[in-house]
PDB file of C-alpha atoms in Angstrom:
ATOM      1  CA  MET A   1      15.823  -5.330  -4.206  1.00 32.00           C
ATOM      2  CA  ILE A   2      16.171  -6.848  -0.794  1.00 34.00           C
ATOM      3  CA  SER A   3      12.782  -5.430   0.293  1.00 38.00           C
ATOM      4  CA  ILE A   4      11.368  -8.343  -1.738  1.00 38.00           C
ATOM      5  CA  LEU A   5      12.258 -10.431   1.295  1.00 36.00           C
ATOM      6  CA  ASN A   6       9.350  -8.882   3.118  1.00 44.00           C
ATOM      7  CA  ASP A   7       7.015 -10.396   0.555  1.00 47.00           C
ATOM      8  CA  ILE A   8       8.795 -13.716   0.841  1.00 39.00           C
ATOM      9  CA  LEU A   9       8.253 -13.701   4.613  1.00 42.00           C
ATOM     10  CA  ASP A  10       4.631 -12.973   4.318  1.00 51.00           C
ATOM     11  CA  PHE A  11       4.286 -15.588   1.554  1.00 46.00           C
ATOM     12  CA  SER A  12       6.019 -18.083   3.816  1.00 49.00           C
ATOM     13  CA  LYS A  13       3.559 -17.302   6.551  1.00 47.00           C
ATOM     14  CA  ILE A  14       0.630 -17.983   4.227  1.00 51.00           C
ATOM     15  CA  GLU A  15       2.154 -21.156   2.884  1.00 51.00           C
ATOM     16  CA  VAL A  16       2.633 -22.719   6.330  1.00 41.00           C
ATOM     17  CA  GLY A  17      -0.925 -21.800   7.392  1.00 52.00           C
ATOM     18  CA  LYS A  18      -0.006 -19.259   9.978  1.00 58.00           C
ATOM     19  CA  LEU A  19      -2.065 -16.412   8.510  1.00 68.00           C
ATOM     20  CA  THR A  20      -5.101 -15.593  10.415  1.00 74.00           C
ATOM     21  CA  LEU A  21      -7.719 -12.975   9.522  1.00 82.00           C
ATOM     22  CA  ASN A  22      -8.312 -10.318  12.200  1.00 84.00           C
ATOM     23  CA  LEU A  23     -11.879  -9.089  11.729  1.00 91.00           C
ATOM     24  CA  SER A  24     -12.791  -5.686  12.966  1.00 91.00           C
ATOM     25  CA  GLU A  25     -15.394  -2.951  12.274  1.00 92.00           C
ATOM     26  CA  PHE A  26     -14.194  -0.044  10.078  1.00 92.00           C
ATOM     27  CA  LYS A  27     -15.572   2.608   7.877  1.00 91.00           C
ATOM     28  CA  LEU A  28     -15.194   1.862   4.123  1.00 93.00           C
ATOM     29  CA  ALA A  29     -14.596   5.500   3.289  1.00 92.00           C
ATOM     30  CA  ASP A  30     -11.684   5.613   5.722  1.00 89.00           C
ATOM     31  CA  LEU A  31     -10.000   2.552   4.145  1.00 91.00           C
ATOM     32  CA  HIS A  32     -10.499   3.933   0.637  1.00 93.00           C
ATOM     33  CA  ASN A  33      -9.223   7.381   1.509  1.00 90.00           C
ATOM     34  CA  LYS A  34      -6.050   6.070   3.251  1.00 87.00           C
ATOM     35  CA  ILE A  35      -5.164   3.945   0.186  1.00 90.00           C
ATOM     36  CA  GLU A  36      -5.960   6.754  -2.242  1.00 90.00           C
ATOM     37  CA  ASN A  37      -4.000   9.373  -0.339  1.00 85.00           C
ATOM     38  CA  SER A  38      -0.934   7.073  -0.196  1.00 83.00           C
ATOM     39  CA  TYR A  39      -0.622   6.624  -3.992  1.00 87.00           C
ATOM     40  CA  ARG A  40      -1.923   9.919  -5.392  1.00 87.00           C
ATOM     41  CA  PRO A  41       1.304  11.837  -4.598  1.00 83.00           C
ATOM     42  CA  LEU A  42       3.495   8.928  -5.906  1.00 85.00           C
ATOM     43  CA  CYS A  43       1.692   8.987  -9.236  1.00 89.00           C
ATOM     44  CA  LEU A  44       1.930  12.761  -9.340  1.00 86.00           C
ATOM     45  CA  ASP A  45       5.701  12.587  -8.829  1.00 84.00           C
ATOM     46  CA  LYS A  46       6.002  10.101 -11.643  1.00 90.00           C
ATOM     47  CA  GLY A  47       3.768  12.160 -14.012  1.00 92.00           C
ATOM     48  CA  ILE A  48       0.957   9.613 -13.991  1.00 93.00           C
ATOM     49  CA  THR A  49      -2.679  10.648 -13.668  1.00 95.00           C
ATOM     50  CA  PHE A  50      -4.320   8.995 -10.600  1.00 95.00           C
ATOM     51  CA  GLU A  51      -8.050   8.581 -10.322  1.00 95.00           C
ATOM     52  CA  GLY A  52      -9.772   7.283  -7.185  1.00 94.00           C
ATOM     53  CA  THR A  53     -13.511   6.535  -7.047  1.00 94.00           C
ATOM     54  CA  ALA A  54     -15.544   5.363  -4.097  1.00 92.00           C
ATOM     55  CA  TYR A  55     -18.807   4.250  -5.476  1.00 90.00           C
ATOM     56  CA  SER A  56     -20.511   3.294  -2.168  1.00 84.00           C
ATOM     57  CA  GLU A  57     -22.084   5.423   0.544  1.00 80.00           C
ATOM     58  CA  THR A  58     -19.387   7.038   2.568  1.00 73.00           C
ATOM     59  CA  SER A  59     -21.061   6.233   5.885  1.00 83.00           C
ATOM     60  CA  ILE A  60     -20.993   2.433   5.371  1.00 92.00           C
ATOM     61  CA  HIS A  61     -19.279   0.344   8.039  1.00 94.00           C
ATOM     62  CA  LEU A  62     -17.974  -3.142   7.376  1.00 94.00           C
ATOM     63  CA  VAL A  63     -16.556  -6.093   9.361  1.00 94.00           C
ATOM     64  CA  ALA A  64     -13.508  -7.644   7.715  1.00 95.00           C
ATOM     65  CA  ASP A  65      -9.681  -7.734   7.993  1.00 92.00           C
ATOM     66  CA  GLU A  66      -8.961  -4.074   7.238  1.00 90.00           C
ATOM     67  CA  THR A  67      -5.215  -4.493   7.289  1.00 85.00           C
ATOM     68  CA  ARG A  68      -5.259  -7.365   4.759  1.00 87.00           C
ATOM     69  CA  LEU A  69      -7.682  -5.539   2.512  1.00 93.00           C
ATOM     70  CA  ALA A  70      -5.292  -2.550   2.542  1.00 89.00           C
ATOM     71  CA  GLN A  71      -2.407  -4.871   1.797  1.00 85.00           C
ATOM     72  CA  ILE A  72      -4.203  -6.291  -1.258  1.00 90.00           C
ATOM     73  CA  ALA A  73      -5.029  -2.795  -2.656  1.00 92.00           C
ATOM     74  CA  LEU A  74      -1.546  -1.421  -1.954  1.00 87.00           C
ATOM     75  CA  ASN A  75       0.135  -4.410  -3.704  1.00 86.00           C
ATOM     76  CA  LEU A  76      -2.127  -3.950  -6.628  1.00 92.00           C
ATOM     77  CA  LEU A  77      -1.361  -0.246  -6.855  1.00 92.00           C
ATOM     78  CA  ASN A  78       2.311  -0.857  -6.353  1.00 88.00           C
ATOM     79  CA  ASN A  79       2.263  -3.257  -9.260  1.00 88.00           C
ATOM     80  CA  ALA A  80       0.451  -0.745 -11.374  1.00 93.00           C
ATOM     81  CA  TRP A  81       2.725   2.044 -10.390  1.00 91.00           C
ATOM     82  CA  LYS A  82       5.869   0.008 -11.244  1.00 89.00           C
ATOM     83  CA  PHE A  83       4.741  -1.012 -14.631  1.00 92.00           C
ATOM     84  CA  THR A  84       3.132   2.246 -15.812  1.00 94.00           C
ATOM     85  CA  GLN A  85       5.498   4.888 -17.213  1.00 93.00           C
ATOM     86  CA  LYS A  86       2.784   7.188 -18.653  1.00 93.00           C
ATOM     87  CA  GLY A  87      -0.977   7.497 -18.750  1.00 95.00           C
ATOM     88  CA  GLU A  88      -3.116   6.761 -15.721  1.00 96.00           C
ATOM     89  CA  ILE A  89      -3.978   4.489 -12.804  1.00 97.00           C
ATOM     90  CA  HIS A  90      -7.492   4.121 -11.566  1.00 97.00           C
ATOM     91  CA  PHE A  91      -8.493   2.692  -8.163  1.00 97.00           C
ATOM     92  CA  SER A  92     -12.017   2.114  -7.029  1.00 97.00           C
ATOM     93  CA  THR A  93     -14.027   0.461  -4.271  1.00 96.00           C
ATOM     94  CA  ARG A  94     -17.600  -0.675  -4.430  1.00 95.00           C
ATOM     95  CA  LEU A  95     -19.954  -2.587  -2.186  1.00 94.00           C
ATOM     96  CA  THR A  96     -21.856  -5.234  -4.197  1.00 93.00           C
ATOM     97  CA  GLN A  97     -24.241  -8.107  -3.558  1.00 91.00           C
ATOM     98  CA  MET A  98     -24.207 -11.665  -4.907  1.00 88.00           C
ATOM     99  CA  ASN A  99     -26.655 -14.297  -3.835  1.00 88.00           C
ATOM    100  CA  ASN A 100     -27.891 -12.123  -0.989  1.00 89.00           C
ATOM    101  CA  ASN A 101     -24.313 -11.806   0.342  1.00 93.00           C
ATOM    102  CA  ASP A 102     -22.296  -8.559   0.569  1.00 95.00           C
ATOM    103  CA  TYR A 103     -18.959  -8.268  -1.134  1.00 96.00           C
ATOM    104  CA  LEU A 104     -16.369  -5.520  -1.390  1.00 97.00           C
ATOM    105  CA  GLU A 105     -15.015  -4.997  -4.894  1.00 97.00           C
ATOM    106  CA  ILE A 106     -11.488  -3.511  -5.280  1.00 97.00           C
ATOM    107  CA  LYS A 107     -10.490  -2.617  -8.822  1.00 97.00           C
ATOM    108  CA  VAL A 108      -7.170  -1.257 -10.058  1.00 97.00           C
ATOM    109  CA  SER A 109      -6.541  -0.482 -13.727  1.00 97.00           C
ATOM    110  CA  ASP A 110      -3.581   1.005 -15.486  1.00 97.00           C
ATOM    111  CA  THR A 111      -2.228   1.996 -18.852  1.00 96.00           C
ATOM    112  CA  GLY A 112       1.048   0.089 -18.292  1.00 95.00           C
ATOM    113  CA  ILE A 113       3.036  -2.404 -20.331  1.00 93.00           C
ATOM    114  CA  GLY A 114       0.335  -5.171 -20.009  1.00 94.00           C
ATOM    115  CA  ILE A 115       0.791  -8.847 -19.498  1.00 91.00           C
ATOM    116  CA  PRO A 116       1.117 -11.213 -22.472  1.00 92.00           C
ATOM    117  CA  ALA A 117      -1.787 -13.602 -22.853  1.00 90.00           C
ATOM    118  CA  GLU A 118       0.464 -16.704 -22.513  1.00 89.00           C
ATOM    119  CA  LYS A 119       1.817 -15.353 -19.144  1.00 88.00           C
ATOM    120  CA  GLN A 120      -1.534 -14.525 -17.605  1.00 87.00           C
ATOM    121  CA  ALA A 121      -2.260 -18.106 -16.465  1.00 82.00           C
ATOM    122  CA  THR A 122       1.037 -18.147 -14.412  1.00 84.00           C
ATOM    123  CA  ILE A 123       1.364 -14.552 -13.284  1.00 85.00           C
ATOM    124  CA  PHE A 124       0.158 -15.427  -9.732  1.00 82.00           C
ATOM    125  CA  ASP A 125       2.565 -18.369  -9.329  1.00 77.00           C
ATOM    126  CA  PRO A 126       5.383 -17.818  -6.855  1.00 68.00           C
ATOM    127  CA  PHE A 127       8.504 -16.037  -8.171  1.00 53.00           C
ATOM    128  CA  THR A 128       6.923 -15.394 -11.607  1.00 56.00           C
ATOM    129  CA  GLN A 129       7.023 -12.008 -13.261  1.00 52.00           C
ATOM    130  CA  GLY A 130       6.696 -11.915 -17.033  1.00 49.00           C
ATOM    131  CA  ASP A 131      10.202 -12.760 -18.062  1.00 49.00           C
ATOM    132  CA  GLY A 132      13.810 -12.118 -17.093  1.00 45.00           C
ATOM    133  CA  LYS A 133      13.982  -8.890 -19.047  1.00 49.00           C
ATOM    134  CA  THR A 134      10.904  -7.534 -17.192  1.00 46.00           C
ATOM    135  CA  THR A 135      12.469  -8.457 -13.764  1.00 42.00           C
ATOM    136  CA  ARG A 136      15.736  -6.753 -14.655  1.00 37.00           C
ATOM    137  CA  LYS A 137      14.042  -3.597 -15.825  1.00 43.00           C
ATOM    138  CA  PHE A 138      11.323  -3.157 -13.217  1.00 39.00           C
ATOM    139  CA  GLY A 139      12.624  -5.181 -10.260  1.00 41.00           C
ATOM    140  CA  GLY A 140      10.694  -7.515  -7.997  1.00 45.00           C
ATOM    141  CA  THR A 141       9.714 -11.184  -8.415  1.00 41.00           C
ATOM    142  CA  GLY A 142       5.977 -11.143  -8.733  1.00 49.00           C
ATOM    143  CA  LEU A 143       5.487 -12.371  -5.141  1.00 57.00           C
ATOM    144  CA  GLY A 144       3.257  -9.385  -4.522  1.00 69.00           C
ATOM    145  CA  LEU A 145       0.654 -10.846  -6.935  1.00 83.00           C
ATOM    146  CA  THR A 146       1.036 -14.263  -5.371  1.00 82.00           C
ATOM    147  CA  ILE A 147       0.364 -12.898  -1.912  1.00 80.00           C
ATOM    148  CA  ILE A 148      -2.746 -11.048  -3.287  1.00 87.00           C
ATOM    149  CA  SER A 149      -3.961 -14.386  -4.803  1.00 88.00           C
ATOM    150  CA  LYS A 150      -3.333 -16.229  -1.473  1.00 86.00           C
ATOM    151  CA  LEU A 151      -4.996 -13.570   0.623  1.00 88.00           C
ATOM    152  CA  VAL A 152      -8.026 -13.556  -1.620  1.00 92.00           C
ATOM    153  CA  ASP A 153      -8.290 -17.336  -1.353  1.00 91.00           C
ATOM    154  CA  THR A 154      -8.062 -17.114   2.397  1.00 89.00           C
ATOM    155  CA  MET A 155     -10.885 -14.572   2.446  1.00 93.00           C
ATOM    156  CA  HIS A 156     -12.941 -16.841   0.125  1.00 94.00           C
ATOM    157  CA  GLY A 157     -13.027 -14.171  -2.561  1.00 95.00           C
ATOM    158  CA  THR A 158     -12.446 -13.993  -6.283  1.00 96.00           C
ATOM    159  CA  LEU A 159      -9.709 -12.389  -8.402  1.00 95.00           C
ATOM    160  CA  ASN A 160     -10.002 -11.493 -12.090  1.00 95.00           C
ATOM    161  CA  LEU A 161      -7.366 -10.211 -14.419  1.00 95.00           C
ATOM    162  CA  GLU A 162      -7.803  -8.479 -17.834  1.00 95.00           C
ATOM    163  CA  SER A 163      -4.715  -7.280 -19.664  1.00 95.00           C
ATOM    164  CA  LYS A 164      -3.432  -6.498 -23.107  1.00 94.00           C
ATOM    165  CA  VAL A 165       0.209  -5.733 -24.056  1.00 94.00           C
ATOM    166  CA  GLY A 166       0.690  -2.095 -24.776  1.00 93.00           C
ATOM    167  CA  VAL A 167      -2.696  -1.201 -23.517  1.00 95.00           C
ATOM    168  CA  GLY A 168      -2.761  -1.939 -19.782  1.00 96.00           C
ATOM    169  CA  THR A 169      -4.071  -4.190 -17.068  1.00 96.00           C
ATOM    170  CA  ARG A 170      -7.104  -4.406 -14.787  1.00 97.00           C
ATOM    171  CA  PHE A 171      -7.456  -6.366 -11.606  1.00 97.00           C
ATOM    172  CA  ILE A 172     -10.830  -6.955  -9.943  1.00 97.00           C
ATOM    173  CA  ILE A 173     -10.989  -8.317  -6.480  1.00 97.00           C
ATOM    174  CA  CYS A 174     -14.237  -9.326  -4.740  1.00 97.00           C
ATOM    175  CA  VAL A 175     -14.131 -10.498  -1.090  1.00 97.00           C
ATOM    176  CA  PRO A 176     -17.094 -11.208   1.266  1.00 96.00           C
ATOM    177  CA  VAL A 177     -17.691  -8.665   3.985  1.00 96.00           C
ATOM    178  CA  LYS A 178     -20.294  -7.998   6.543  1.00 95.00           C
ATOM    179  CA  VAL A 179     -22.199  -4.720   6.436  1.00 94.00           C
ATOM    180  CA  VAL A 180     -22.856  -3.277   9.914  1.00 92.00           C
ATOM    181  CA  SER A 181     -26.502  -2.227  10.162  1.00 83.00           C
ATOM    182  CA  GLN A 182     -25.920  -0.322  13.334  1.00 78.00           C
ATOM    183  CA  PRO A 183     -22.421   1.017  13.382  1.00 76.00           C
ATOM    184  CA  ARG A 184     -20.838   1.461  16.779  1.00 68.00           C
ATOM    185  CA  GLU A 185     -21.025   4.938  18.085  1.00 60.00           C
ATOM    186  CA  GLN A 186     -18.104   7.011  17.073  1.00 54.00           C
ATOM    187  CA  ILE A 187     -16.722  10.306  18.458  1.00 46.00           C
ATOM    188  CA  ASN A 188     -16.807  12.750  15.540  1.00 49.00           C
ATOM    189  CA  GLU A 189     -13.485  14.297  16.286  1.00 52.00           C
ATOM    190  CA  PRO A 190     -10.769  14.800  13.748  1.00 56.00           C
ATOM    191  CA  MET A 191      -7.760  12.521  14.174  1.00 59.00           C
ATOM    192  CA  LYS A 192      -5.303  14.294  16.495  1.00 78.00           C
ATOM    193  CA  LEU A 193      -1.850  14.118  14.859  1.00 88.00           C
ATOM    194  CA  PHE A 194       1.228  13.900  17.009  1.00 93.00           C
ATOM    195  CA  ASN A 195       3.063  17.233  16.947  1.00 93.00           C
ATOM    196  CA  GLY A 196       6.588  16.549  15.916  1.00 93.00           C
ATOM    197  CA  GLU A 197       7.671  20.152  15.211  1.00 93.00           C
ATOM    198  CA  GLY A 198      11.379  20.515  15.844  1.00 92.00           C
ATOM    199  CA  LEU A 199      12.052  16.767  15.879  1.00 96.00           C
ATOM    200  CA  LYS A 200      14.330  15.046  13.464  1.00 97.00           C
ATOM    201  CA  ALA A 201      13.529  11.555  11.957  1.00 98.00           C
ATOM    202  CA  LEU A 202      15.637   9.224   9.998  1.00 98.00           C
ATOM    203  CA  ILE A 203      13.805   6.635   7.776  1.00 98.00           C
ATOM    204  CA  VAL A 204      15.962   3.570   6.976  1.00 97.00           C
ATOM    205  CA  GLU A 205      14.145   1.812   4.177  1.00 93.00           C
ATOM    206  CA  ASP A 206      15.331   0.410   0.789  1.00 88.00           C
ATOM    207  CA  ASN A 207      11.890   0.465  -0.840  1.00 82.00           C
ATOM    208  CA  ARG A 208      11.377   3.887  -2.437  1.00 81.00           C
ATOM    209  CA  VAL A 209       7.584   3.680  -2.354  1.00 80.00           C
ATOM    210  CA  ASN A 210       7.549   2.742   1.410  1.00 83.00           C
ATOM    211  CA  SER A 211      10.090   5.578   2.208  1.00 89.00           C
ATOM    212  CA  ILE A 212       8.046   8.241   0.379  1.00 86.00           C
ATOM    213  CA  ILE A 213       4.765   7.190   2.098  1.00 86.00           C
ATOM    214  CA  LEU A 214       6.370   7.065   5.578  1.00 91.00           C
ATOM    215  CA  SER A 215       8.103  10.387   4.918  1.00 92.00           C
ATOM    216  CA  LYS A 216       4.847  12.076   4.036  1.00 90.00           C
ATOM    217  CA  PHE A 217       3.277  10.687   7.244  1.00 91.00           C
ATOM    218  CA  LEU A 218       6.078  12.136   9.313  1.00 95.00           C
ATOM    219  CA  LYS A 219       6.320  15.465   7.572  1.00 95.00           C
ATOM    220  CA  LYS A 220       2.532  15.901   8.092  1.00 92.00           C
ATOM    221  CA  ARG A 221       3.348  15.657  11.829  1.00 94.00           C
ATOM    222  CA  GLY A 222       6.063  18.369  11.588  1.00 95.00           C
ATOM    223  CA  PHE A 223       9.184  16.041  11.601  1.00 97.00           C
ATOM    224  CA  LYS A 224      12.180  16.954   9.593  1.00 97.00           C
ATOM    225  CA  CYS A 225      13.078  13.808   7.680  1.00 97.00           C
ATOM    226  CA  ASP A 226      16.174  12.168   6.202  1.00 97.00           C
ATOM    227  CA  ILE A 227      16.239   8.898   4.316  1.00 97.00           C
ATOM    228  CA  ALA A 228      18.758   6.138   4.183  1.00 96.00           C
ATOM    229  CA  LEU A 229      18.440   3.348   1.553  1.00 92.00           C
ATOM    230  CA  ASP A 230      20.180   0.598   3.515  1.00 94.00           C
ATOM    231  CA  GLY A 231      21.245  -0.290   7.024  1.00 95.00           C
ATOM    232  CA  GLN A 232      24.886   0.683   6.468  1.00 97.00           C
ATOM    233  CA  LYS A 233      23.981   4.257   5.228  1.00 97.00           C
ATOM    234  CA  GLY A 234      21.427   4.449   8.172  1.00 97.00           C
ATOM    235  CA  PHE A 235      24.131   3.622  10.716  1.00 98.00           C
ATOM    236  CA  GLU A 236      26.552   6.130   9.118  1.00 98.00           C
ATOM    237  CA  GLN A 237      23.942   8.924   9.147  1.00 98.00           C
ATOM    238  CA  ALA A 238      22.887   8.109  12.712  1.00 98.00           C
ATOM    239  CA  SER A 239      26.547   8.227  13.835  1.00 97.00           C
ATOM    240  CA  ARG A 240      26.988  11.760  12.488  1.00 97.00           C
ATOM    241  CA  THR A 241      23.575  13.301  13.244  1.00 97.00           C
ATOM    242  CA  PHE A 242      21.339  12.928  16.306  1.00 97.00           C
ATOM    243  CA  TYR A 243      17.799  11.876  15.398  1.00 98.00           C
ATOM    244  CA  ASP A 244      14.946  11.926  17.841  1.00 96.00           C
ATOM    245  CA  VAL A 245      13.470   8.824  16.171  1.00 97.00           C
ATOM    246  CA  ILE A 246      14.783   6.319  13.596  1.00 98.00           C
ATOM    247  CA  MET A 247      12.247   4.321  11.602  1.00 97.00           C
ATOM    248  CA  MET A 248      14.046   1.055  10.848  1.00 96.00           C
ATOM    249  CA  ASP A 249      13.193  -1.588   8.279  1.00 92.00           C
ATOM    250  CA  ASN A 250      14.698  -4.971   8.801  1.00 89.00           C
ATOM    251  CA  HIS A 251      15.560  -6.703   5.494  1.00 85.00           C
ATOM    252  CA  MET A 252      17.769  -4.379   3.461  1.00 88.00           C
ATOM    253  CA  PRO A 253      20.901  -4.725   1.338  1.00 86.00           C
ATOM    254  CA  ILE A 254      24.487  -4.401   2.770  1.00 92.00           C
ATOM    255  CA  MET A 255      23.272  -4.228   6.377  1.00 94.00           C
ATOM    256  CA  ASP A 256      19.995  -5.317   7.875  1.00 93.00           C
ATOM    257  CA  GLY A 257      17.931  -3.346  10.412  1.00 94.00           C
ATOM    258  CA  THR A 258      18.889  -5.588  13.311  1.00 95.00           C
ATOM    259  CA  GLU A 259      22.674  -5.063  12.776  1.00 96.00           C
ATOM    260  CA  ALA A 260      22.213  -1.278  12.085  1.00 97.00           C
ATOM    261  CA  THR A 261      20.183  -0.886  15.321  1.00 97.00           C
ATOM    262  CA  LYS A 262      22.788  -2.843  17.306  1.00 97.00           C
ATOM    263  CA  ARG A 263      25.527  -0.612  16.051  1.00 98.00           C
ATOM    264  CA  ILE A 264      23.551   2.602  16.672  1.00 98.00           C
ATOM    265  CA  LYS A 265      22.876   1.588  20.250  1.00 97.00           C
ATOM    266  CA  ALA A 266      26.640   0.919  20.741  1.00 97.00           C
ATOM    267  CA  LEU A 267      27.503   4.561  19.859  1.00 97.00           C
ATOM    268  CA  SER A 268      28.323   7.196  22.419  1.00 96.00           C
ATOM    269  CA  SER A 269      25.596   9.534  23.698  1.00 94.00           C
ATOM    270  CA  PRO A 270      23.682  11.374  22.362  1.00 95.00           C
ATOM    271  CA  TYR A 271      23.612   9.284  19.104  1.00 96.00           C
ATOM    272  CA  SER A 272      22.815   6.041  20.991  1.00 96.00           C
ATOM    273  CA  ASP A 273      19.799   7.794  22.642  1.00 95.00           C
ATOM    274  CA  SER A 274      17.838   7.878  19.448  1.00 96.00           C
ATOM    275  CA  ILE A 275      14.428   6.049  19.739  1.00 97.00           C
ATOM    276  CA  VAL A 276      14.580   3.243  17.175  1.00 97.00           C
ATOM    277  CA  ILE A 277      11.151   2.028  15.958  1.00 97.00           C
ATOM    278  CA  ALA A 278      11.134  -1.075  13.711  1.00 94.00           C
ATOM    279  CA  CYS A 279       8.826  -0.707  10.738  1.00 89.00           C
ATOM    280  CA  THR A 280       8.671  -4.040   8.955  1.00 81.00           C
ATOM    281  CA  ALA A 281       6.530  -6.669   7.216  1.00 72.00           C
ATOM    282  CA  ASP A 282       8.587  -9.428   8.840  1.00 65.00           C
ATOM    283  CA  ALA A 283       6.383 -12.346   9.704  1.00 57.00           C
ATOM    284  CA  PHE A 284       8.758 -14.401  11.887  1.00 68.00           C
ATOM    285  CA  GLU A 285       8.648 -13.769  15.635  1.00 74.00           C
ATOM    286  CA  GLU A 286      12.307 -14.790  16.157  1.00 80.00           C
ATOM    287  CA  ASN A 287      13.361 -11.967  13.844  1.00 79.00           C
ATOM    288  CA  LEU A 288      11.173  -9.529  15.690  1.00 82.00           C
ATOM    289  CA  THR A 289      12.524 -10.650  19.044  1.00 88.00           C
ATOM    290  CA  LYS A 290      16.087 -10.027  17.770  1.00 91.00           C
ATOM    291  CA  MET A 291      15.124  -6.443  16.854  1.00 92.00           C
ATOM    292  CA  ARG A 292      13.729  -5.921  20.350  1.00 93.00           C
ATOM    293  CA  GLU A 293      16.875  -7.340  21.923  1.00 95.00           C
ATOM    294  CA  VAL A 294      19.188  -5.030  20.065  1.00 96.00           C
ATOM    295  CA  GLY A 295      17.320  -1.979  21.125  1.00 96.00           C
ATOM    296  CA  CYS A 296      14.185  -1.366  19.089  1.00 96.00           C
ATOM    297  CA  ALA A 297      11.709   0.355  21.389  1.00 95.00           C
ATOM    298  CA  GLU A 298       8.693  -0.720  19.389  1.00 94.00           C
ATOM    299  CA  ILE A 299       7.729  -2.670  16.258  1.00 91.00           C
ATOM    300  CA  ILE A 300       5.109  -1.326  13.769  1.00 89.00           C
ATOM    301  CA  THR A 301       3.920  -3.710  11.032  1.00 81.00           C
ATOM    302  CA  LYS A 302       3.470  -2.767   7.437  1.00 77.00           C
ATOM    303  CA  PRO A 303       1.273  -1.376   5.979  1.00 74.00           C
ATOM    304  CA  VAL A 304       1.660   1.418   8.499  1.00 81.00           C
ATOM    305  CA  ASN A 305      -1.454   2.575  10.321  1.00 79.00           C
ATOM    306  CA  GLU A 306      -1.252   6.314  11.087  1.00 85.00           C
ATOM    307  CA  GLY A 307      -3.255   5.854  14.298  1.00 84.00           C
ATOM    308  CA  VAL A 308      -0.652   3.318  15.491  1.00 87.00           C
ATOM    309  CA  LEU A 309       2.036   5.688  14.470  1.00 91.00           C
ATOM    310  CA  ASP A 310       0.600   8.552  16.560  1.00 92.00           C
ATOM    311  CA  SER A 311       0.148   6.204  19.556  1.00 90.00           C
ATOM    312  CA  VAL A 312       3.784   5.085  19.423  1.00 93.00           C
ATOM    313  CA  PHE A 313       5.031   8.629  19.006  1.00 95.00           C
ATOM    314  CA  ASN A 314       2.976   9.764  21.984  1.00 92.00           C
ATOM    315  CA  GLN A 315       4.463   6.953  24.105  1.00 92.00           C
ATOM    316  CA  TYR A 316       8.074   7.547  23.238  1.00 93.00           C
ATOM    317  CA  LEU A 317       8.477  11.084  21.933  1.00 93.00           C
ATOM    318  CA  SER A 318       6.126  13.260  24.055  1.00 88.00           C
ATOM    319  CA  ASN A 319       8.864  14.632  26.405  1.00 82.00           C
ATOM    320  CA  GLN A 320      11.148  15.454  23.435  1.00 78.00           C
ATOM    321  CA  ALA A 321       8.254  17.260  21.672  1.00 68.00           C
ATOM    322  CA  VAL A 322       7.462  19.299  24.749  1.00 63.00           C
ATOM    323  CA  GLU A 323      11.155  20.269  25.205  1.00 68.00           C
ATOM    324  CA  LYS A 324      11.478  21.403  21.521  1.00 64.00           C
ATOM    325  CA  ALA A 325       8.213  23.332  21.722  1.00 58.00           C
ATOM    326  CA  ASN A 326       9.371  25.169  24.834  1.00 60.00           C
ATOM    327  CA  SER A 327      12.940  25.856  23.672  1.00 61.00           C
ATOM    328  CA  PRO A 328      13.722  29.395  22.487  1.00 56.00           C
TER     329      PRO A 328
END
């Protein structure tokens, strides 16, 4: 699957020392709920039981890199989802203390195929994933686990693995965080979702999990959504149907997002008028620059933040939304 390139790009960024942690204050419950709400429906669709548990006070605020913590948890859950065909997946967060320091514990356990004991020592090495048979059956390269390991090291945390073939696997991550004793004042208003009623969106994304999550985000805002699994199919659909917005991944099979966007923008009106928003984990600025040059109005990095999504939609789609709302 070409979406593996997104992991390779992030891995490359870590390897060359370009990864920096962006510390900010956030509510632990919000982080937990966003992650849980992303994977619960995916497990339901697959017939897997999903259990999410937040063991800490819901009002706790932390200072840490929220985006990277989400990336760690989502990669762990993606791994569990991929290798679990029946049974359950459990996700939990807990604030703990060690040596008078605060740590966030993220735990993901599953009833999947398990990891052989002789493979557990190398499972975090780059481009390692069990054996060739496992790779052919389930896809991927194991870079997701390598990235998790590198991120945890960057955060000065710990990573523990427990697994038994035929029983399942459990990952336990502990990373240092700062508990905010006096959280900043927050306006207790529900998040205002962008109203996309009547608008059409095309999601061009070869990763099924990513496309399902993004589709749920958009449908929650009233969009009618279509999905294309590669850039070529995305271009073909965009040349037949006008979409108010196209969410475009970059690294895809057959045709990448940069070329697909370039071809869409070369179409006649109204098809060329679609707002194209890049949605990618690409770590290299030169690739992002190319996407802007061919016509992407904005670039959103993965994992997608719903607040950022609403902000971008308000900036580029407000007029279209008003027109559709006022049309008979």
